[in-house]
XYZ file of C-alpha atoms in Angstrom:
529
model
C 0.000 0.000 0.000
C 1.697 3.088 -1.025
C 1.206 6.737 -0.091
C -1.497 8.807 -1.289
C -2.932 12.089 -1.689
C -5.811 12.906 -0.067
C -7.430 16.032 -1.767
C -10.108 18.142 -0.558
C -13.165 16.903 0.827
C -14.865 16.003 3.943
C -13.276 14.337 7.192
C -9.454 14.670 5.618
C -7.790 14.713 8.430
C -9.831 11.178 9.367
C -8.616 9.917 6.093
C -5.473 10.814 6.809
C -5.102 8.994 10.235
C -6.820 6.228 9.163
C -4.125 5.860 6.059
C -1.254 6.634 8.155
C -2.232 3.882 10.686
C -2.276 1.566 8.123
C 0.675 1.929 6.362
C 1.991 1.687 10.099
C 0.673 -1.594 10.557
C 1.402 -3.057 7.257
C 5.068 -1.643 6.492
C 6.270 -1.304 9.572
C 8.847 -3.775 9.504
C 8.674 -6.436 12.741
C 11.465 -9.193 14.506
C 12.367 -10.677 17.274
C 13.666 -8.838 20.424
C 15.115 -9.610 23.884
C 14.760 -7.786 27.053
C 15.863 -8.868 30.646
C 16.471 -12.361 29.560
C 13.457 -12.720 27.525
C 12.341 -13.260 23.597
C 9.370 -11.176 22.014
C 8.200 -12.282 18.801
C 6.936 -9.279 16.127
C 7.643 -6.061 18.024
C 9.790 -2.785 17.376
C 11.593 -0.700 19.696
C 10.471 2.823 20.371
C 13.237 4.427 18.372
C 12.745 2.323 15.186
C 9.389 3.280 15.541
C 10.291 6.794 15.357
C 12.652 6.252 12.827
C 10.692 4.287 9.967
C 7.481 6.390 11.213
C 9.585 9.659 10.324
C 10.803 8.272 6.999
C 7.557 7.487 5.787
C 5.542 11.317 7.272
C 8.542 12.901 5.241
C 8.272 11.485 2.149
C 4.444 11.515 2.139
C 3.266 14.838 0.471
C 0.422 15.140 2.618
C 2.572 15.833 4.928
C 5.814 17.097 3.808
C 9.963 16.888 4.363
C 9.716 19.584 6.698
C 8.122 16.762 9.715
C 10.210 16.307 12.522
C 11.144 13.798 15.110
C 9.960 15.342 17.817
C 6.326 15.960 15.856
C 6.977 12.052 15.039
C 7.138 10.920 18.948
C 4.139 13.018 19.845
C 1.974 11.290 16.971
C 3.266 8.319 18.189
C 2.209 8.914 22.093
C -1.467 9.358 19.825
C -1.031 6.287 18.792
C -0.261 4.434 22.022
C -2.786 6.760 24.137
C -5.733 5.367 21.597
C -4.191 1.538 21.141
C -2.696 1.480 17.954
C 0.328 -0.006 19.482
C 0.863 -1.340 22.890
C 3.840 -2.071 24.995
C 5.084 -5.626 25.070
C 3.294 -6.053 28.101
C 0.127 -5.135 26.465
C -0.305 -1.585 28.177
C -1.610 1.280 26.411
C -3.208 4.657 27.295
C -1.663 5.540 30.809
C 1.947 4.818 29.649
C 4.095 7.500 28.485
C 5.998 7.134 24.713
C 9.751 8.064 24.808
C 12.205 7.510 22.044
C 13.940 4.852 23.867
C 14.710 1.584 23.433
C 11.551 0.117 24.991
C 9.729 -2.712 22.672
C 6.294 -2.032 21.647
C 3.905 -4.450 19.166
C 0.671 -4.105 17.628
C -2.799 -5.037 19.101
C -4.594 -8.027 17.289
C -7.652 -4.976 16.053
C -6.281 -2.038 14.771
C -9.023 0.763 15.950
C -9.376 2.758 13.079
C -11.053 6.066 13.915
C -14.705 5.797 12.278
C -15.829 8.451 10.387
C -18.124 11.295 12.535
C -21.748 11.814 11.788
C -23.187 15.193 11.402
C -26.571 16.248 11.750
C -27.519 18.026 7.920
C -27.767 21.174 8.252
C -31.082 22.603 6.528
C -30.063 24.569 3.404
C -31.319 28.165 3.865
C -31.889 29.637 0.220
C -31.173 33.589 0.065
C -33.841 35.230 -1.826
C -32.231 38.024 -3.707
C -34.596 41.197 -4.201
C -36.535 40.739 -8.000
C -39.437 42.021 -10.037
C -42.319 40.748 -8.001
C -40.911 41.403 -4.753
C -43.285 40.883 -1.410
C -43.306 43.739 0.654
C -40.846 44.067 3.832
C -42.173 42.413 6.397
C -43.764 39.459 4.471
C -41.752 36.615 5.073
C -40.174 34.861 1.337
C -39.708 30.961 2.690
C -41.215 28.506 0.652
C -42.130 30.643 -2.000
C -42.920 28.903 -4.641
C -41.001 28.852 -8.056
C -42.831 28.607 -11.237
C -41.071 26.657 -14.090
C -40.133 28.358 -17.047
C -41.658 26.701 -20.282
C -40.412 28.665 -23.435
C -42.687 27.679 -26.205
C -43.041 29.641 -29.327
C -45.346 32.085 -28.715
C -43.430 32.992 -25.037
C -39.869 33.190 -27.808
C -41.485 35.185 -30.226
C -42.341 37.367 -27.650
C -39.136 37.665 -26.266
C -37.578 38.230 -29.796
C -40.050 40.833 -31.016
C -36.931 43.388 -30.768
C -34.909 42.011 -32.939
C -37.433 42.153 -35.987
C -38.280 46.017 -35.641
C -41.333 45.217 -33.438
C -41.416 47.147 -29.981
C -43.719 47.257 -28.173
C -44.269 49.317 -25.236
C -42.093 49.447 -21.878
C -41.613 51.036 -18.205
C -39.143 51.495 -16.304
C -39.335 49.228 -13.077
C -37.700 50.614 -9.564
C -36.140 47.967 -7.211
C -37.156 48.635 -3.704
C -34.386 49.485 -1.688
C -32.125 46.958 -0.602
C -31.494 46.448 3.041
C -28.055 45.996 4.433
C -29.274 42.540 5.679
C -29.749 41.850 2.120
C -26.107 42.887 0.965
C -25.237 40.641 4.179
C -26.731 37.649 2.966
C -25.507 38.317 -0.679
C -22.039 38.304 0.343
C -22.306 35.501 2.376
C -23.928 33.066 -0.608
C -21.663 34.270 -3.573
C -18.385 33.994 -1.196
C -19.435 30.476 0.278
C -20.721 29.095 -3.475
C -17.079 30.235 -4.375
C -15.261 28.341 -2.475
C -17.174 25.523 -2.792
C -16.391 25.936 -6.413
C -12.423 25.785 -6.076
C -12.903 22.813 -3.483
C -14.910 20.811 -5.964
C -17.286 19.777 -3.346
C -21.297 18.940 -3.263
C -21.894 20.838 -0.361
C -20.219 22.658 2.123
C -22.260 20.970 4.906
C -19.365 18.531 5.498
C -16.399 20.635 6.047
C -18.522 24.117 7.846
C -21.414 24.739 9.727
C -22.764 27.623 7.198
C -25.336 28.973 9.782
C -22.144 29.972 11.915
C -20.767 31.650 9.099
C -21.305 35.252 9.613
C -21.920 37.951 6.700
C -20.579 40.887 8.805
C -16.855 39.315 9.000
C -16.802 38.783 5.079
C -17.585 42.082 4.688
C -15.652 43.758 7.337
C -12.191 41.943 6.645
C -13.165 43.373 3.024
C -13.150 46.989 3.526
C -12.272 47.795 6.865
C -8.493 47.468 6.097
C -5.396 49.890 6.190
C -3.154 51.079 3.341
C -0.507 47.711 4.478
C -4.168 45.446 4.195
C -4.140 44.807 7.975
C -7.762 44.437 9.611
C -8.657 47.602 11.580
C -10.703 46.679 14.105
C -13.485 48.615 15.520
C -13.512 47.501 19.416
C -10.408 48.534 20.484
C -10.724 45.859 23.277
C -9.693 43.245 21.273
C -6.632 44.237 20.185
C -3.350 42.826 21.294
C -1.974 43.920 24.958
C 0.412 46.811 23.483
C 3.508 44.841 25.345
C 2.885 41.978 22.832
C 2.852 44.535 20.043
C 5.658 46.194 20.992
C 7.465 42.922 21.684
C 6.433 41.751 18.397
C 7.486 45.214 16.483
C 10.903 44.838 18.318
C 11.773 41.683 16.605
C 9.854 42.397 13.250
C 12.431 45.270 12.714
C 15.667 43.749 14.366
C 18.477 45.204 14.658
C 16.474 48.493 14.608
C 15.003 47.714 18.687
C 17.435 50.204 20.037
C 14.648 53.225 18.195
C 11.973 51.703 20.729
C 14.333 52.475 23.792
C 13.750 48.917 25.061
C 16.883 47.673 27.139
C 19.541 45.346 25.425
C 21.324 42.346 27.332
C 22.877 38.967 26.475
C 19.708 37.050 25.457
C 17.184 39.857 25.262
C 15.725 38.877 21.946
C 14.793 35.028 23.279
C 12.737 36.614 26.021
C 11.223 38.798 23.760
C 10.563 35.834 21.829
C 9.527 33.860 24.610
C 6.692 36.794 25.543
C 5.234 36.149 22.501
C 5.183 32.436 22.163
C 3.574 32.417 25.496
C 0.692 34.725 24.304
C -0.482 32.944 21.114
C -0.119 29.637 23.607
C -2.616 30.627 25.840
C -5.474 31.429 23.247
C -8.640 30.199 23.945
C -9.142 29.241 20.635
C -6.716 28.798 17.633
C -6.960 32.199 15.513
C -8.022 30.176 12.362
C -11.261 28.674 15.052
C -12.548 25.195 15.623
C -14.954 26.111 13.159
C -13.232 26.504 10.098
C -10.679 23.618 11.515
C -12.484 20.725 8.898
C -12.275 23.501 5.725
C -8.813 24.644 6.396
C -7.680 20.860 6.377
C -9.824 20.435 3.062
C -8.338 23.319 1.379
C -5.016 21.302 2.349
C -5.345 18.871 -0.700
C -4.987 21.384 -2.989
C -1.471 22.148 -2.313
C -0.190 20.409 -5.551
C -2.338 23.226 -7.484
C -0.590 26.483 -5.598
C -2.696 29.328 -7.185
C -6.218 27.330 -6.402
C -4.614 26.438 -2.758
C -4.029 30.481 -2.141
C -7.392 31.364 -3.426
C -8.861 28.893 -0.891
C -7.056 30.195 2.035
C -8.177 33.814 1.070
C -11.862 32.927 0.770
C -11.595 31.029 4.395
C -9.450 33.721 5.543
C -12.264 35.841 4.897
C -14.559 33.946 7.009
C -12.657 34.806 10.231
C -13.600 36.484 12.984
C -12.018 40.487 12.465
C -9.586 40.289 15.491
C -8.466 36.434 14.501
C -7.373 37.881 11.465
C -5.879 40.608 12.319
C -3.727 38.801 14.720
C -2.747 36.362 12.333
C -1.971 39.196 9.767
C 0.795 40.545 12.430
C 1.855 37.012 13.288
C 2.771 35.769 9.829
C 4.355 39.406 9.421
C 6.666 38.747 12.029
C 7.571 35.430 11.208
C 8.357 35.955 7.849
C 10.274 38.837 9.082
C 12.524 36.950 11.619
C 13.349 33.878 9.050
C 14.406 36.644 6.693
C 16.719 38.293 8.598
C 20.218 37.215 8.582
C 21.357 39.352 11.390
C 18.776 38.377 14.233
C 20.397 35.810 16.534
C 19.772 32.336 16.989
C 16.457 32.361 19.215
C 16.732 28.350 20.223
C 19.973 26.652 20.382
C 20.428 23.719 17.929
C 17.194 24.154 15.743
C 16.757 26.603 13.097
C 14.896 30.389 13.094
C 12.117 28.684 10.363
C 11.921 25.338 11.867
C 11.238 27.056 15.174
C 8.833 29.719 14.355
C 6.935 26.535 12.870
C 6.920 24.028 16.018
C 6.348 27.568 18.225
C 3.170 28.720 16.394
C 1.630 25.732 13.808
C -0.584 25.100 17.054
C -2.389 28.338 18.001
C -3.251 28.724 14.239
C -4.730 25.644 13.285
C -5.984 23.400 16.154
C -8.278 20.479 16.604
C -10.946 19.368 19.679
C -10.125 16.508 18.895
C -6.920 14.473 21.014
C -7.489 11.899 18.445
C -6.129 13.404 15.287
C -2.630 14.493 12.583
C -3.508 18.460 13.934
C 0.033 19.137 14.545
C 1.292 17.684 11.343
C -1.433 19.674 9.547
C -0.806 22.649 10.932
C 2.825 22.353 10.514
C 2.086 21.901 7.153
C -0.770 24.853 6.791
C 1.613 27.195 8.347
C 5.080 26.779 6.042
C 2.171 27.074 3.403
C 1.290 30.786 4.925
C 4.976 31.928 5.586
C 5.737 31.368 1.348
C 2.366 32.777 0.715
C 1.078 35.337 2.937
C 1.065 38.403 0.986
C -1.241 36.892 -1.235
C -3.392 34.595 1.296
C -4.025 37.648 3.110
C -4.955 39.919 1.103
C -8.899 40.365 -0.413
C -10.014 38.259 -3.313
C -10.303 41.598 -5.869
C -12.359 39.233 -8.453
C -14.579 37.740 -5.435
C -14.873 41.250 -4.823
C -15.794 43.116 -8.039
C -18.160 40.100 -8.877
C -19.909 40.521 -5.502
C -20.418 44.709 -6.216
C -21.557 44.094 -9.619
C -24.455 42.015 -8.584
C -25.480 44.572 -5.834
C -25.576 47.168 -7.773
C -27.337 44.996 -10.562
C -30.164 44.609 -8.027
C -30.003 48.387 -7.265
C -30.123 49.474 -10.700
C -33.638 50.242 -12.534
C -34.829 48.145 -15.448
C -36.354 48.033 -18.144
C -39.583 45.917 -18.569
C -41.224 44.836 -21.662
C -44.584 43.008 -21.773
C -44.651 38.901 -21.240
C -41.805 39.449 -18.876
C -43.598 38.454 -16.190
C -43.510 34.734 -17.651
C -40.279 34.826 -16.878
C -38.953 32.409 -14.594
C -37.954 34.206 -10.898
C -34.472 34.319 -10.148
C -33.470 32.239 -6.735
C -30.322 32.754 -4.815
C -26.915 31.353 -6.685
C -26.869 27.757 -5.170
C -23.285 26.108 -4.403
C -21.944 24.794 -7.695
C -19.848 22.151 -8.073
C -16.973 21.895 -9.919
C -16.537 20.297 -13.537
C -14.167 19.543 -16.089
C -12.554 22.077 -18.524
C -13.608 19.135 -21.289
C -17.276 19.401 -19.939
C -17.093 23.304 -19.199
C -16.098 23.453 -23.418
C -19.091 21.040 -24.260
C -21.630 23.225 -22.457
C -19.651 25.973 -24.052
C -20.101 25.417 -27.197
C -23.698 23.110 -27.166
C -25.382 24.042 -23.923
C -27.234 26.975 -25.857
C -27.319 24.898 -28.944
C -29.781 22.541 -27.660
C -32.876 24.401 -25.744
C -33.306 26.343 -29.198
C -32.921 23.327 -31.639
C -35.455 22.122 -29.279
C -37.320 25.149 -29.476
C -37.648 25.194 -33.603
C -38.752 21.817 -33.236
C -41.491 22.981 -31.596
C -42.256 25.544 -34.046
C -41.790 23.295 -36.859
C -44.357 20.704 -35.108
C -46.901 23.151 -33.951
C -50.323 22.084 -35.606
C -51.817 25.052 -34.330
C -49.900 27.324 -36.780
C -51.049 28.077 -39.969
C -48.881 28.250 -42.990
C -48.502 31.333 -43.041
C -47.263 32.053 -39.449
C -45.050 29.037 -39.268
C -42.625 30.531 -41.993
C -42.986 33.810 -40.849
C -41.637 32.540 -37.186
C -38.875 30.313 -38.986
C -37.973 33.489 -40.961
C -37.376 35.364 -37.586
C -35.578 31.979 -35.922
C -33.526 31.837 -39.181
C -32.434 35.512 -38.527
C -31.498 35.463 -34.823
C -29.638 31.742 -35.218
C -28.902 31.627 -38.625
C -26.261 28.856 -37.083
C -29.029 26.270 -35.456
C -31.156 26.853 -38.150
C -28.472 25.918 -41.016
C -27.751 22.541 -38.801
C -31.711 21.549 -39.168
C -31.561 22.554 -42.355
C -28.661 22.028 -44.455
C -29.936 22.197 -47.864
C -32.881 24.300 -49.633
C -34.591 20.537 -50.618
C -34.472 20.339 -47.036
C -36.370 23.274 -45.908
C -38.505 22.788 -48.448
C -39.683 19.613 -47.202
C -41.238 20.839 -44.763
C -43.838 23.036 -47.087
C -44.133 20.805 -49.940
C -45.723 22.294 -52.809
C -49.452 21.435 -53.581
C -50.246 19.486 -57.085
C -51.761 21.983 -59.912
C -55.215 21.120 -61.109
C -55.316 19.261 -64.426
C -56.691 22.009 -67.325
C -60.248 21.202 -68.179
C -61.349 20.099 -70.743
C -63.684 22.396 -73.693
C -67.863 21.607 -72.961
C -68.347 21.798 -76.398
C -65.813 19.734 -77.164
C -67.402 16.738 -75.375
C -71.041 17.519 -76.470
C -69.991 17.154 -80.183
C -66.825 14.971 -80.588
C -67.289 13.722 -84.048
C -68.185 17.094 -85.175
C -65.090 17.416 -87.306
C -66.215 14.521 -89.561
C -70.257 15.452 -89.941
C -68.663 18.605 -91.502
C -66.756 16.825 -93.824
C -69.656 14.446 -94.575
C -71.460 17.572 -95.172
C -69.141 19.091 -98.095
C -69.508 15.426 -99.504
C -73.270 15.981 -100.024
């Protein structure tokens, strides 16, 4: 069983502990061991454990050559708190995991971790303000939609423009809309987005949407400064100043001396120290427990970098204003530090990079759950952010400008002909799902195509037509889709099939022609007498 990606979906990170514990069980190599005078049969020692369990997270690209031991022993302690291995003894759970030379084997059962079970979450379609509005106040659930049947006489209405025929028109005004309708707008067209790039059915399995809130998208949209850091509008949440000045002091090192902050051997490690204890003591990671299952997903995109970043900055969007803010400054300070050749070494024996990974992965991206690859993920989420975060934290602009367009669409007054109210009403954009670019060209190029090949069918069927109309309408079809119309009807003998000529009436024949057929001959028997 080799290695695989897992790419975006629902429970990853189950599918990815599930995988990893069974390439454990089946690779792992076993033999025979002795300890205090005694042979066990198929086990490992702790430190070969570690060893081939390190080999195998590194060269896996779900997780990445950046893994370390030390993230390898704690997955291991996982392992041996929730019995996928056991000591040789046959005690699990209460025993502590060391990389040592104590032997370990594998329970009879592995316990796979099943799969949790969600209640569904009832799909709330946004009605978007339209013609036929109800008044405010009127609630819109359940209205219901009327089909949209285009026969010919609903088409040639619709195409009386293009022959020269208008007929009369108003000019509609939208009522208002309120800002909980911009609210809910955003929210829809910036969830049906990323549901897009993920490829995904439904969101339902990787977010609660209900606890998605409307007011975050749009405040981490325009309540920004010139750098594109979240301003926030409760001051209260902002960080202590000490851990802002702490982190501007080693943003802009060797430049700490401006800030009149004192210098000694070892200053900048307890500067760095102030802040690592900080983030540690969240309540809550800063990218939530929430988002936890969609930041994972977005994960299994990483082979397609430009879809991965436009993930993060959708669900970037959905944070809370002061998680994102804080994370804005974080990532600005790490990248900062690993950049800078002249700050000194803040941990002895492990690198500035590898450090400001194992110090922070944690209080971004964080699981309830004991029982799951959180710190490998998050390891793995946060080198992501340090290469990318310029661009993962900055605003969508095409999510954006899409989003404006369509509010001001709704804003803007119309025009309205007669026999537009047959038309069908517009619902709220539902949450597409993602297709091929070979089916994307298909629909391209035939998707149109085929309603209006169907449509001159009809017209060419129609019994109720007289002869008269029916070429009049083709003349107008022929006109606007000269294109369809040429593939029904190739040839003239073709078209004229369809109005075949009728047969001419024989000449008839001279009355006195049959009262007096031998009249020729009495007259010549006459001029014989």
């Amino acid at each position: 069983m080799e290695p695989r990606i897992v790419g975006p979906g629902p429970y990853r990170a189950t599918k990815l502990w599930n995988e990893t514990i069974e390439l454990f069980r089946t690779r792992m190599p076993l033999r025979k061991h002795r300890c205090r005078f005694k042979s066990y049969e198929r086990c490992f020692t702790a430190a070969e454990a570690v060893d081939w369990l390190h080999d195998l997270l590194r060269c896996n690209q779900n997780f990445g050559p950046e893994v370390t031991r030390k993230q390898t022993v704690q997955l291991l302690k996982k392992f041996l708190k929730n019995h996928v291995i056991e000591d040789i003894k046959g005690k699990w759970g209460q025993e502590d995991f060391e990389d040592n030379g104590h032997l370990y084997r594998f329970p009879p059962s592995s316990p796979l971790k099943p799969y949790p079970k969600r209640p569904p979450y009832q799909k709330d379609t946004i009605k978007f303000p339209e013609w036929n509005d109800t008044p405010p106040g009127v609630s819109q659930e359940n209205i219901p939609v009327r089909p949209l049947v285009m026969n010919s006489e609903m088409w040639y209405k619709r195409h009386s423009i293009a022959i020269g025929e208008v007929p009369a028109c108003r000019l509609v005004y939208r009522r208002q809309l309120t800002e909980a309708n911009v609210e809910e707008i955003w929210k829809s067209m910036t969830l049906s987005h990323l549901q897009k790039i993920l490829g995904l059915d439904s969101l339902e399995e990787v977010l609660d949407i209900k606890l998605v809130k409307s007011k975050f998208i749009i405040h981490n949209v325009y309540s920004v400064s010139q750098q594109g850091v979240v301003i926030l509008d409760d001051k209260s949440k902002e960080l202590p100043h000490w851990v802002l000045s702490a982190m501007k002091c080693l943003a802009n090192w060797p430049n700490c001396s401006d800030l009149k902050q004192p210098m000694y051997v070892g200053f900048e490690k307890d500067v760095f120290k102030t802040i690592a204890d900080y983030y540690g003591h969240l309540k809550e990671p800063l990218l939530t427990f929430h988002l936890f299952d969609a930041f994972v997903s977005v994960l299994g995109l990483l082979q397609e970098e430009k879809m991965a970043i436009e993930a993060f900055q959708i669900c970037c969007l959905l944070l809370p204003p002061e998680n994102r803010r804080k994370l804005q400054l974080l990532m600005k300070m790490m990248t900062r530090i690993c950049s800078n050749k002249e700050m000194p070494p803040l941990c002895d024996g492990l690198g500035t990079r590898t450090l400001m990974i194992q110090t922070f992965s944690r209080c971004i991206l964080c699981s309830k759950d004991e029982v799951d690859l959180d710190e490998l993920l998050a390891a793995r989420l946060v080198t992501f952010l340090m290469d990318n975060y310029q661009d993962i934290l900055k605003v969508p602009l095409a999510l954006q400008t899409s989003i404006e367009e369509r509010v001001a669409h709704l804003r803007r007054v119309q025009i309205k002909y007669p026999g537009a109210d047959m038309d069908i009403t517009l619902s709220a954009p539902s949450f597409c799902r993602q297709i091929s670019p070979e089916e994307f060209e298909y629909q391209r190029a035939y998707g149109s195509q085929e309603p209006l090949a169907a449509l001159l069918e009809e017209v060419i069927t129609d019994a109720k037509l007289s002869r008269k109309e029916k070429k009049k309408k083709l003349k107008q079809f022929q006109k606007s889709y000269p294109e369809v119309y040429q593939e029904r009807f190739p040839t003239p003998e073709s078209e004229a099939l369809l109005f075949p000529e009728k047969p001419k009436p024989k000449p008839q024949m001279l009355m006195w022609a049959l009262k007096n057929p031998f009249q020729p001959f009495q007259r010549t028997r006459s001029f014989r007498m």
